[in-house]
Amino acid sequence: MKDKTKINLDKVKELKNKHTGLENKYKLVSELMDSIPDVIYFKDTQGRLIMVNQAHAKGLGLKPEGVVGKTDFDIFPKERAEKMAKDDMYVITTGKPMIDKIERATRADGIDNYVSTTKIPRYDNKGRVIGLIGITRDITHRIQFEHLREEKALISKKLEVLEELNKMKSEFVSVVSHEMRTPLAIIKDIIMLLIDGIVGPIKEKQKELLMKAKDNIARLNHIIEELLDISRIESGKIKMHYSLINLNDLLMDSSAFFKKLAEEKGIDLGYNLPRSQINIFIDAERINQVIANLINNAIKFTEQNGKINVEVKIFETKVRVGIIDTGIGITKQDLPKIFNKFVQLSTRSQAERKGIGLGLSIAKELVEKNGGEIWVESELGVGSKFYFTLHRFYTDKVLSKDIRDEINNLLEKNIPVYLINLLVINYTEFKKRLNIEPRELFEDLRAVIEETFKRFCYAGRKELQIILQDYKEGELGILFSKAKEEESAKFCNLVKDRIKKYFTKNRLENVFINLGVLSYPSKFHAIITQQILANVSIKKICIGSEIRRFPRIPYRIDIEVLIPENKVESCRTVDISEGGVCFENGCRLKTDAQIQTKLKFPKEKEPVSIRARVAWIKNINIEELPKGSAKYRLGLEFINLKNRDKKIISKFIKSISHQNSINS
Ligand code: ADP
């Protein structure tokens, strides 16, 4: 058998013989020169080109033979040739190379570029310089990239400075606004003393003027509050205090006030609310502020005999609040900027506007901070429809009276309190799936929590105490005191993990566990509907099966939407459920508009025609998107579904949910 190394050595030898003869060496070098994109040339001491590669000749629009014998003065403009000759002279007279000289140049086709040139002297046998080898490389892309990098660094630096300035501006606005509050409050008190006649009787005319002053102080106060809000939002200092609220109660609380305000202007303000409770998990005060701003605007921009309707619509996972007026409306051009800061439109005089154009931008921030979206539809001279959505939160009850009393007792003694509220959502359905008695389950869960609590206390906080445990149908409340905010959050997460483990161990599947934080507002801002005078934090752990009638599955299928004027828009869905679809598109449809759609389900031969209603619209941040892409995300709710179509959708959803569960 032949030795393997021997074979390899023979091969190397054979290759060497084949390629290293003088002729072959020349061939290899010449091939290298001609295949390389860099310009390579040899010059004699007089600057005459004695050999050039293909790239050089091609750049000049000549054959290599046509270039030989020429100098740079024959090829390039005088100024450039002089510069090149100077470099040549340096290399030839000093015998030193010139390496990577970067300069701007103009190619033979007139295009400006950047080149890097290296010139190396050539010597004869006696060590005398006989010319040079030059290599010139087009480095335009590299330089452009470097410029871009420099520009990026510069922009980042500028951005940092702007951010710093913006921060300073926010701080300045915040400090000035704060400082203005106190003197204004004093002026208001003084005016009230005068109006009430406490410092002596005043005439009717004087009272009238003082009332005007009082109104303007209220206006100024409102502006200060808006400036403070915007600086809090900009500096990220705005804090949300979420609580579980019945939206109907929230709207009704202020309805009498707004009805009276509208009536004074001869406007009919009506409320169209659903009968059922709408539990939402929001910062009630802040959402109240949004509602107040939208209703105030509607009143401000609606003429006498106009109408305003405040409506609430419940969707699968969202609720939608609409404030619809028959007022002056907004022009098409103004609509896209309406939620920007300091925007006031030209339709009204400054005196009539009485604001600084911050209300809607604050409303947008607040709605988004509460997990919702806000948008407007309007027609000049016809009216405006402002809509915003909020997430629904499923629970039947607010806190029971016993727990509320206990909390208030503790708070009267100034003891900080935390409450963990464990709640089974969709209890009736959940009970059916249990293989043990619900009471037993809750005993177990109570044990899980107690045990977690004990461990937590051993870990350092011995003085923590469980004060109260309260069990009712599907709900377990545990009250403990003296804990710090971070501690209670940590504890809640621990409890959540342990409960999850408990369900896995007991083979109870599809259990939905959610942890919400209910941080109640201070004593002075207690929410009337919940009757709690407490500065208490409440953690709510929700377990059970989520009541989503139709779970949404992220899935892309083709959809055609027939938009007004009989135009057809083709796009793809973002998600799909048995109740509707969500998709992104460039054209704005109207909320509640009924439209025809065609959905192309992969396994169906023909697209399925379905009627749908626009349930919600969300603006997509256009700055983040390339030009011409979708501007809106829309939620469609299927209506009048035929049985046949229902079956197709249901079959499709089942197949993709199966796929999804396999993938995950
Ligand atoms: P301001 O407090 O100055 O009213 P907003 O941000 O609340 O500021 O509103 C900005 C502008 O949007 C208003 O000046 C007005 O031109 C327009 N606008 C807001 N609501 C309506 C509405 N319901 N009808 C017509 N125009 C409106």
XYZ file of C-alpha atoms and ligand atoms in Angstrom:
691
model
C 0.000 0.000 0.000
C 1.265 3.502 -0.888
C 2.171 5.840 1.936
C -0.404 8.690 2.224
C 2.210 11.436 3.017
C 4.254 10.370 0.073
C 1.317 10.885 -2.271
C 0.776 14.422 -0.906
C 4.435 15.389 -1.323
C 4.393 14.122 -4.893
C 1.340 16.258 -5.591
C 3.011 19.374 -4.142
C 6.096 18.759 -6.264
C 4.021 18.341 -9.376
C 2.145 21.576 -8.655
C 5.403 23.433 -8.008
C 6.871 22.341 -11.334
C 3.730 23.279 -13.153
C 3.462 26.824 -11.738
C 6.866 28.102 -10.696
C 8.749 28.344 -13.924
C 9.654 31.940 -14.794
C 7.008 32.084 -17.453
C 4.401 30.648 -15.134
C 5.356 33.082 -12.374
C 4.857 35.996 -14.780
C 1.502 34.544 -15.811
C 0.352 34.259 -12.201
C 1.395 37.844 -11.394
C -0.227 39.163 -14.534
C -3.450 37.240 -13.742
C -3.420 38.667 -10.223
C -2.889 42.227 -11.531
C -5.679 41.981 -14.047
C -8.260 40.363 -11.821
C -7.811 42.817 -8.953
C -10.168 45.872 -8.917
C -7.360 48.153 -7.632
C -5.371 50.268 -10.089
C -1.751 48.988 -10.369
C 0.997 50.606 -12.401
C 4.747 50.655 -12.823
C 6.520 53.933 -13.607
C 10.103 54.798 -14.521
C 12.028 57.643 -12.897
C 10.631 60.079 -15.499
C 7.085 59.283 -14.398
C 6.334 57.315 -17.586
C 3.985 54.377 -17.222
C 5.806 51.208 -18.210
C 3.083 48.762 -17.316
C -0.531 49.084 -16.061
C -3.199 46.569 -15.147
C -6.660 46.181 -16.745
C -8.391 48.168 -13.986
C -6.198 51.217 -14.638
C -6.645 51.106 -18.399
C -10.394 50.445 -18.105
C -10.771 53.418 -15.773
C -9.240 55.614 -18.487
C -11.337 54.025 -21.212
C -8.195 52.604 -22.948
C -6.392 49.316 -23.520
C -3.290 48.709 -21.308
C -1.039 49.024 -24.350
C -2.535 52.448 -25.084
C -1.439 53.730 -21.671
C 2.162 52.546 -21.694
C 4.649 55.351 -22.354
C 2.250 58.073 -21.191
C 2.781 60.275 -18.118
C 0.066 61.477 -15.730
C 0.170 64.838 -17.550
C -1.067 63.069 -20.708
C -3.986 61.487 -18.849
C -5.180 63.693 -15.982
C -5.912 67.420 -15.630
C -2.792 69.467 -15.014
C -3.491 70.223 -11.362
C -3.998 66.581 -10.459
C -1.060 65.401 -12.557
C 1.186 67.912 -10.747
C 0.167 66.503 -7.381
C 0.850 62.961 -8.571
C 4.236 63.927 -10.011
C 5.174 65.509 -6.682
C 4.418 62.230 -4.873
C 6.387 60.277 -7.511
C 9.363 62.596 -7.053
C 9.253 62.123 -3.275
C 9.375 58.316 -3.608
C 12.053 58.337 -6.288
C 14.385 60.891 -4.701
C 14.074 59.708 -1.101
C 13.706 55.979 -1.839
C 10.984 55.897 0.828
C 7.496 54.498 0.223
C 4.342 56.584 0.438
C 1.678 54.521 2.135
C -2.142 54.895 2.129
C -2.365 58.535 1.085
C -6.095 59.352 1.063
C -7.346 62.056 -1.293
C -10.365 63.136 -3.256
C -10.199 62.418 -6.937
C -12.310 62.532 -10.056
C -12.688 59.362 -12.036
C -12.275 59.404 -15.806
C -16.094 59.223 -16.114
C -16.327 62.458 -14.110
C -17.578 60.926 -10.857
C -15.942 62.211 -7.669
C -14.499 59.575 -5.402
C -12.032 58.932 -2.607
C -8.839 56.992 -3.298
C -6.036 55.561 -1.220
C -2.658 55.500 -2.965
C 0.486 53.598 -2.047
C 3.731 54.130 -3.991
C 6.741 51.894 -3.440
C 10.211 52.517 -4.994
C 11.732 49.889 -7.326
C 15.481 49.193 -7.248
C 17.993 47.649 -9.660
C 20.657 45.112 -8.679
C 22.942 47.890 -7.498
C 20.323 49.375 -5.208
C 19.540 52.369 -7.409
C 15.949 53.569 -7.679
C 14.665 52.815 -11.165
C 11.054 53.724 -10.753
C 8.029 52.893 -8.628
C 5.053 50.576 -8.223
C 1.772 52.350 -7.523
C -1.466 50.944 -6.199
C -4.569 53.103 -6.043
C -7.754 51.825 -4.443
C -11.249 53.362 -4.625
C -12.260 53.745 -0.962
C -15.362 55.872 -1.485
C -17.600 53.354 0.333
C -15.207 53.129 3.264
C -15.016 56.911 3.551
C -18.772 57.273 3.174
C -19.208 54.712 5.912
C -16.726 56.564 8.116
C -18.511 59.847 7.416
C -21.805 58.227 8.319
C -20.299 56.932 11.530
C -18.950 60.375 12.358
C -22.295 61.948 11.503
C -24.079 59.396 13.687
C -21.748 60.171 16.579
C -22.346 63.882 16.016
C -26.118 63.432 15.885
C -26.018 61.286 19.037
C -24.032 64.020 20.749
C -26.492 66.672 19.545
C -29.378 64.493 20.678
C -27.798 64.160 24.092
C -27.462 67.952 24.300
C -31.071 68.402 23.131
C -32.287 65.832 25.628
C -30.371 67.624 28.352
C -31.868 70.965 27.243
C -35.312 69.394 27.094
C -34.814 68.052 30.598
C -33.722 71.482 31.772
C -36.771 73.023 30.060
C -39.082 70.484 31.737
C -37.461 71.163 35.098
C -37.715 74.919 34.521
C -41.397 74.663 33.566
C -41.993 72.433 36.555
C -40.239 74.748 39.055
C -41.874 77.913 37.687
C -45.309 76.303 37.631
C -44.893 75.073 41.201
C -43.766 78.510 42.333
C -46.772 80.106 40.661
C -49.235 77.866 42.476
C -48.802 79.350 45.965
C -49.186 83.072 45.120
C -52.153 82.190 42.916
C -53.802 80.280 45.757
C -53.282 83.313 48.033
C -54.730 85.703 45.420
C -57.710 83.388 45.011
C -58.278 83.284 48.797
C -58.112 87.084 48.972
C -60.592 87.440 46.110
C -62.931 84.958 47.801
C -62.725 86.973 51.035
C -63.721 90.081 49.063
C -66.512 88.318 47.132
C -67.975 86.811 50.311
C -67.983 90.282 51.914
C -65.869 89.095 54.847
C -63.650 92.206 54.779
C -66.545 94.585 54.220
C -69.495 95.055 51.867
C -68.862 95.335 48.090
C -71.006 96.653 45.266
C -72.580 94.412 42.610
C -70.315 95.803 39.855
C -67.232 95.163 42.022
C -68.433 91.632 42.691
C -68.883 91.064 38.974
C -65.288 92.103 38.293
C -63.969 89.984 41.151
C -65.876 86.969 39.796
C -64.149 87.532 36.444
C -60.792 87.643 38.230
C -61.687 84.400 40.017
C -62.589 82.697 36.727
C -59.304 83.770 35.204
C -57.388 82.435 38.188
C -59.115 79.095 37.654
C -58.059 79.261 34.005
C -54.476 80.061 34.982
C -54.530 77.207 37.490
C -55.682 74.855 34.761
C -52.812 75.964 32.501
C -50.319 75.491 35.353
C -51.643 71.982 35.995
C -51.310 71.169 32.279
C -47.736 72.503 32.206
C -46.904 70.444 35.285
C -48.447 67.356 33.695
C -46.522 67.753 30.483
C -43.231 68.240 32.330
C -43.997 65.160 34.473
C -44.743 63.162 31.324
C -41.594 64.392 29.561
C -39.368 63.640 32.505
C -40.991 60.225 32.977
C -42.004 61.207 36.502
C -45.722 60.708 35.993
C -46.957 57.866 38.171
C -50.130 55.937 37.583
C -52.228 54.747 40.514
C -54.278 51.912 39.170
C -57.470 50.702 40.691
C -60.401 48.607 39.698
C -63.171 50.879 38.585
C -66.610 50.580 37.107
C -66.368 52.856 34.079
C -70.079 53.636 34.175
C -69.719 54.994 37.726
C -66.714 57.050 36.714
C -68.631 58.671 33.848
C -71.783 59.210 35.894
C -69.841 60.875 38.737
C -69.155 63.923 36.584
C -72.201 63.773 34.301
C -74.332 66.262 36.272
C -71.526 68.819 36.170
C -71.016 68.542 32.402
C -74.750 68.420 31.632
C -75.158 71.719 33.460
C -72.165 73.225 31.636
C -73.580 72.148 28.276
C -77.056 73.363 29.150
C -75.682 76.826 29.922
C -74.516 76.960 26.292
C -77.774 75.520 24.933
C -76.187 72.173 24.069
C -77.853 68.821 24.620
C -75.382 66.451 26.321
C -76.461 62.809 26.545
C -74.897 59.618 27.888
C -75.356 56.292 26.181
C -73.894 53.669 28.534
C -74.258 49.891 28.677
C -76.326 48.473 31.545
C -73.745 46.003 32.782
C -70.826 46.889 35.054
C -67.644 47.658 33.153
C -64.665 46.749 35.265
C -61.496 48.385 34.117
C -58.141 48.573 35.772
C -57.013 52.174 35.382
C -55.817 55.306 37.092
C -59.298 56.685 37.657
C -58.214 60.232 38.302
C -56.164 60.393 35.123
C -58.856 58.829 32.946
C -61.319 61.255 34.499
C -58.980 64.015 33.368
C -59.056 62.649 29.794
C -62.852 62.420 29.804
C -63.144 65.927 31.243
C -60.796 67.317 28.592
C -62.704 65.688 25.730
C -66.138 66.740 27.017
C -64.911 70.259 27.776
C -63.527 70.526 24.241
C -66.749 69.190 22.765
C -68.711 71.839 24.674
C -66.184 74.548 23.754
C -66.313 73.773 20.029
C -70.040 73.140 19.646
C -72.496 75.930 18.953
C -75.870 76.538 20.587
C -78.515 73.857 19.812
C -75.738 71.376 19.083
C -75.575 67.852 20.459
C -72.924 65.898 22.328
C -73.158 62.195 22.961
C -70.928 60.298 25.386
C -71.075 56.602 24.575
C -69.390 53.437 25.786
C -69.115 50.282 23.698
C -67.887 46.980 25.077
C -65.693 44.784 22.913
C -64.040 41.479 23.528
C -61.013 42.725 25.400
C -61.491 46.462 25.269
C -64.010 49.114 26.077
C -64.321 52.117 23.835
C -65.396 55.553 25.032
C -66.654 57.985 22.413
C -67.329 61.721 22.785
C -69.242 62.743 19.707
C -70.239 66.313 18.949
C -72.023 68.221 16.205
C -69.588 71.111 16.564
C -67.353 73.076 14.222
C -65.233 70.063 13.235
C -61.584 69.899 12.233
C -60.075 70.203 8.766
C -58.414 67.183 7.101
C -55.025 68.920 7.180
C -55.291 69.598 10.913
C -56.342 66.079 11.923
C -52.869 64.457 11.929
C -51.410 67.087 14.272
C -54.310 67.387 16.683
C -52.621 65.292 19.426
C -49.311 67.186 19.188
C -48.168 69.530 21.912
C -49.211 73.211 21.782
C -51.531 72.684 18.821
C -54.404 75.056 18.444
C -56.211 75.309 15.198
C -57.024 78.430 13.295
C -60.789 77.903 13.371
C -61.283 79.980 16.514
C -59.928 83.232 17.866
C -57.362 83.121 20.672
C -59.805 84.665 23.132
C -62.390 81.992 22.475
C -59.959 79.082 22.742
C -58.978 79.671 26.384
C -56.298 76.997 26.383
C -52.701 76.471 25.331
C -53.147 73.403 23.171
C -51.836 70.867 25.663
C -55.037 69.064 26.659
C -55.150 66.523 23.828
C -51.441 65.690 23.929
C -51.769 65.032 27.678
C -54.909 62.972 27.028
C -53.004 60.843 24.497
C -50.155 60.186 26.927
C -52.547 59.323 29.749
C -54.651 56.964 27.649
C -51.527 55.218 26.354
C -50.095 54.954 29.876
C -53.330 53.198 30.808
C -52.856 50.733 27.985
C -55.300 52.287 25.527
C -55.419 54.143 22.231
C -56.972 57.462 21.279
C -58.048 58.783 17.884
C -60.336 61.305 16.242
C -62.582 61.480 13.220
C -63.932 64.812 12.132
C -65.496 66.728 9.307
C -65.388 70.492 9.088
C -68.798 71.982 9.837
C -70.305 68.581 10.719
C -68.679 67.601 14.013
C -65.972 65.557 15.714
C -65.808 62.065 17.177
C -63.089 61.472 19.743
C -62.614 57.853 20.773
C -60.339 56.092 23.218
C -60.065 52.485 24.303
C -59.101 50.852 27.598
C -58.499 47.233 28.534
C -61.326 45.350 30.155
C -60.616 43.624 33.404
C -62.823 40.774 34.412
C -64.071 40.666 37.950
C -67.490 40.899 39.448
C -66.860 42.583 42.730
C -64.996 45.447 44.172
C -63.640 44.961 47.669
C -66.040 43.708 50.313
C -67.119 45.908 53.170
C -65.311 43.789 55.834
C -61.990 44.229 54.128
C -62.571 47.911 53.562
C -63.461 48.407 57.269
C -60.435 46.486 58.406
C -58.175 48.542 56.154
C -59.651 51.788 57.376
C -59.204 50.694 61.007
C -55.527 50.104 60.442
C -55.061 53.283 58.557
C -56.621 55.315 61.303
C -53.823 53.981 63.486
C -51.363 55.032 60.767
C -50.276 51.495 59.966
C -49.375 50.993 56.300
C -51.307 48.106 54.828
C -50.924 45.723 51.927
C -53.636 43.500 50.693
C -53.269 40.499 48.491
C -56.497 39.709 46.828
C -56.716 36.369 45.161
C -59.578 36.185 42.775
C -60.881 33.472 40.540
C -62.011 34.903 37.280
C -64.896 33.234 35.512
C -65.544 31.288 38.704
C -68.571 29.319 37.470
C -66.665 27.926 34.521
C -63.549 27.384 36.607
C -65.452 25.416 39.260
C -66.604 22.902 36.626
C -63.024 22.108 35.723
C -61.925 21.464 39.288
C -61.573 17.878 40.403
C -61.750 18.959 44.048
C -64.235 21.027 46.024
C -63.659 24.764 45.512
C -63.476 25.236 49.287
C -60.710 22.649 49.433
C -58.853 24.431 46.649
C -58.996 27.662 48.562
C -57.780 25.982 51.746
C -54.816 24.753 49.715
C -54.180 28.153 48.208
C -54.368 29.755 51.631
C -51.776 27.232 52.841
C -49.567 28.067 49.837
C -49.736 31.755 50.654
C -49.155 31.239 54.388
C -46.184 29.036 53.776
C -44.711 31.521 51.281
C -45.283 34.278 53.801
C -43.498 32.334 56.549
C -40.500 31.707 54.321
C -40.498 35.335 53.296
C -40.463 36.425 56.947
C -37.644 34.033 57.817
C -35.684 35.646 55.019
C -35.372 38.800 57.073
C -38.637 40.543 57.776
C -39.771 38.951 60.999
C -42.148 41.721 62.002
C -44.468 41.245 58.999
C -47.887 40.051 60.006
C -50.902 38.557 58.326
C -53.749 40.486 59.855
C -56.754 39.127 58.126
C -57.755 36.325 55.812
C -61.077 36.432 54.178
C -62.565 33.817 51.896
C -65.693 34.166 49.806
C -66.943 32.477 46.661
C -63.905 32.528 44.447
C -62.079 35.247 46.339
C -59.455 35.210 49.058
C -58.162 38.364 50.656
C -55.036 38.475 52.766
C -54.117 41.607 54.555
C -50.676 42.270 55.924
C -49.028 45.298 57.350
C -45.720 47.041 57.848
C -44.245 45.868 54.546
C -42.460 48.130 52.126
C -43.673 48.492 48.543
C -40.805 46.482 46.987
C -41.204 43.783 49.616
C -44.857 43.322 48.927
C -44.171 43.179 45.170
C -41.497 40.539 45.730
C -43.794 38.589 47.984
C -46.617 38.721 45.441
C -44.400 37.374 42.692
C -43.299 34.554 44.970
C -46.914 33.722 45.732
C -47.744 33.793 42.042
C -44.949 31.322 41.250
C -45.990 28.986 44.071
C -49.623 29.037 42.924
C -48.529 28.204 39.385
C -46.540 25.270 40.740
C -49.559 24.145 42.755
C -51.729 24.017 39.631
C -49.094 22.192 37.610
C -48.647 19.642 40.396
C -52.386 19.061 40.550
C -52.639 18.761 36.776
C -55.032 21.660 36.409
C -54.406 22.996 32.947
C -55.176 26.270 31.170
C -55.224 28.274 34.351
C -54.811 31.948 33.793
C -52.875 33.746 36.542
C -52.423 37.455 36.500
C -50.954 39.819 39.021
C -52.258 43.330 39.152
C -51.295 46.149 41.435
C -53.991 48.246 42.922
C -52.416 51.227 44.508
C -55.104 53.275 46.086
C -55.054 57.059 45.960
C -54.453 59.117 49.056
C -57.100 59.937 51.651
C -57.954 63.217 50.010
C -58.563 61.746 46.579
C -60.497 58.661 47.609
C -62.611 57.295 44.812
C -66.167 57.763 45.832
C -67.390 54.635 44.087
C -65.160 52.381 46.168
C -65.602 54.136 49.508
C -62.050 53.566 50.622
C -60.318 56.177 52.655
C -56.999 54.574 52.314
C -53.463 54.984 51.280
C -53.135 51.318 50.773
C -51.566 49.171 48.140
C -53.494 46.209 46.957
C -52.076 43.395 44.953
C -54.556 41.377 43.077
C -53.739 37.897 41.897
C -56.249 36.674 39.410
C -56.520 33.029 38.664
C -59.043 31.114 36.639
C -59.820 30.966 32.976
C -59.664 34.185 31.107
C -63.062 35.167 29.783
C -62.139 35.971 26.288
C -64.939 34.908 24.101
C -62.573 34.710 21.180
C -58.873 34.351 21.844
C -56.826 36.185 19.252
C -54.125 34.340 17.440
C -51.324 36.218 15.722
C -51.546 35.004 12.143
C -51.044 36.548 8.726
C -53.528 35.799 5.987
C -54.444 37.935 2.981
C -57.385 40.225 3.444
C -59.094 42.528 0.953
C -61.042 45.433 2.362
C -63.600 47.328 0.326
C -63.108 50.928 1.382
C -65.381 53.858 0.466
C -65.491 54.910 -3.196
C -65.430 51.217 -4.116
C -61.651 50.979 -3.764
C -60.150 47.689 -2.694
C -57.208 47.616 -0.297
C -55.190 44.424 -0.020
C -53.160 43.705 3.081
C -52.427 40.991 5.641
C -53.947 40.337 9.023
C -51.994 40.858 12.252
C -54.175 38.507 14.233
C -57.433 36.689 13.844
C -60.146 35.401 16.162
C -63.576 33.886 15.699
C -65.007 37.325 16.311
C -62.846 39.461 14.066
C -59.462 40.397 12.683
C -56.844 43.032 13.151
C -54.833 44.453 10.246
C -52.610 47.386 9.317
C -53.370 49.764 6.524
C -52.598 53.198 5.125
C -56.159 54.420 4.721
C -58.223 55.697 7.598
C -61.635 54.082 7.898
C -64.333 55.457 10.138
C -65.045 53.973 13.552
C -68.213 51.846 13.420
C -68.198 51.936 9.604
C -69.559 48.698 8.132
C -67.361 47.305 5.422
C -67.084 44.280 3.181
C -63.965 42.105 3.508
C -62.609 39.096 1.680
C -60.442 36.714 3.689
C -58.236 34.209 1.954
C -58.076 31.156 4.195
C -55.218 28.923 3.039
C -57.312 25.781 2.647
C -60.313 27.406 0.931
C -60.372 27.677 -2.843
C -62.319 30.929 -2.895
C -61.871 33.927 -0.584
C -64.630 34.211 2.030
C -66.686 37.432 1.934
C -67.527 38.709 5.397
C -69.127 41.936 6.577
C -67.383 43.644 9.441
C -67.539 46.735 11.584
C -64.554 48.949 12.488
C -64.283 48.548 16.273
C -61.131 50.502 17.011
C -58.314 52.330 15.248
C -54.789 52.808 16.467
C -52.272 55.205 14.995
C -48.940 53.593 14.260
C -45.957 55.795 14.995
C -45.146 56.920 11.452
C -41.662 58.172 12.359
C -40.592 54.585 12.974
C -41.862 53.397 9.629
C -40.529 53.664 6.101
C -42.451 56.047 3.829
C -45.663 54.718 2.376
C -46.177 51.930 4.933
C -49.306 51.345 6.989
C -50.359 54.194 9.224
C -53.161 52.601 11.177
C -53.861 49.374 12.973
C -57.557 48.545 12.862
C -59.733 46.090 14.720
C -62.658 44.644 12.750
C -65.582 42.858 14.349
C -67.367 40.339 12.111
C -71.090 40.978 11.742
C -73.966 38.862 10.402
C -71.721 35.822 10.034
C -73.315 33.072 7.949
C -73.203 29.607 9.496
C -71.066 28.318 6.651
C -68.492 31.095 7.157
C -68.571 30.626 10.923
C -67.587 27.003 10.400
C -64.747 27.906 8.029
C -63.347 30.458 10.475
C -63.718 28.139 13.427
C -61.991 25.278 11.574
C -59.169 27.596 10.550
C -58.733 28.987 14.089
C -58.588 25.464 15.482
C -55.908 24.458 12.987
C -53.718 27.497 13.699
C -54.166 27.280 17.481
C -53.028 23.690 17.243
C -50.041 24.817 15.170
C -49.300 27.597 17.660
C -49.368 25.271 20.639
C -47.039 22.837 18.857
C -44.654 25.673 17.993
C -44.638 27.030 21.491
P -56.848 73.449 24.277
O -56.739 73.205 25.750
O -56.102 74.649 23.838
O -58.240 73.379 23.755
P -56.449 70.812 23.228
O -55.196 70.047 23.063
O -57.478 70.253 24.143
O -56.024 72.268 23.629
O -57.100 71.003 21.792
C -56.284 71.444 20.715
C -57.102 71.992 19.595
O -57.851 70.947 18.964
C -58.154 72.995 20.017
O -57.602 74.279 20.130
C -59.144 72.907 18.881
O -58.718 73.706 17.797
C -59.075 71.449 18.450
N -60.192 70.667 19.026
C -60.146 69.890 20.134
N -61.350 69.306 20.368
C -62.169 69.705 19.378
C -63.542 69.444 19.031
N -64.306 68.643 19.777
N -64.044 70.055 17.928
C -63.271 70.857 17.163
N -61.981 71.141 17.423
C -61.422 70.583 18.505
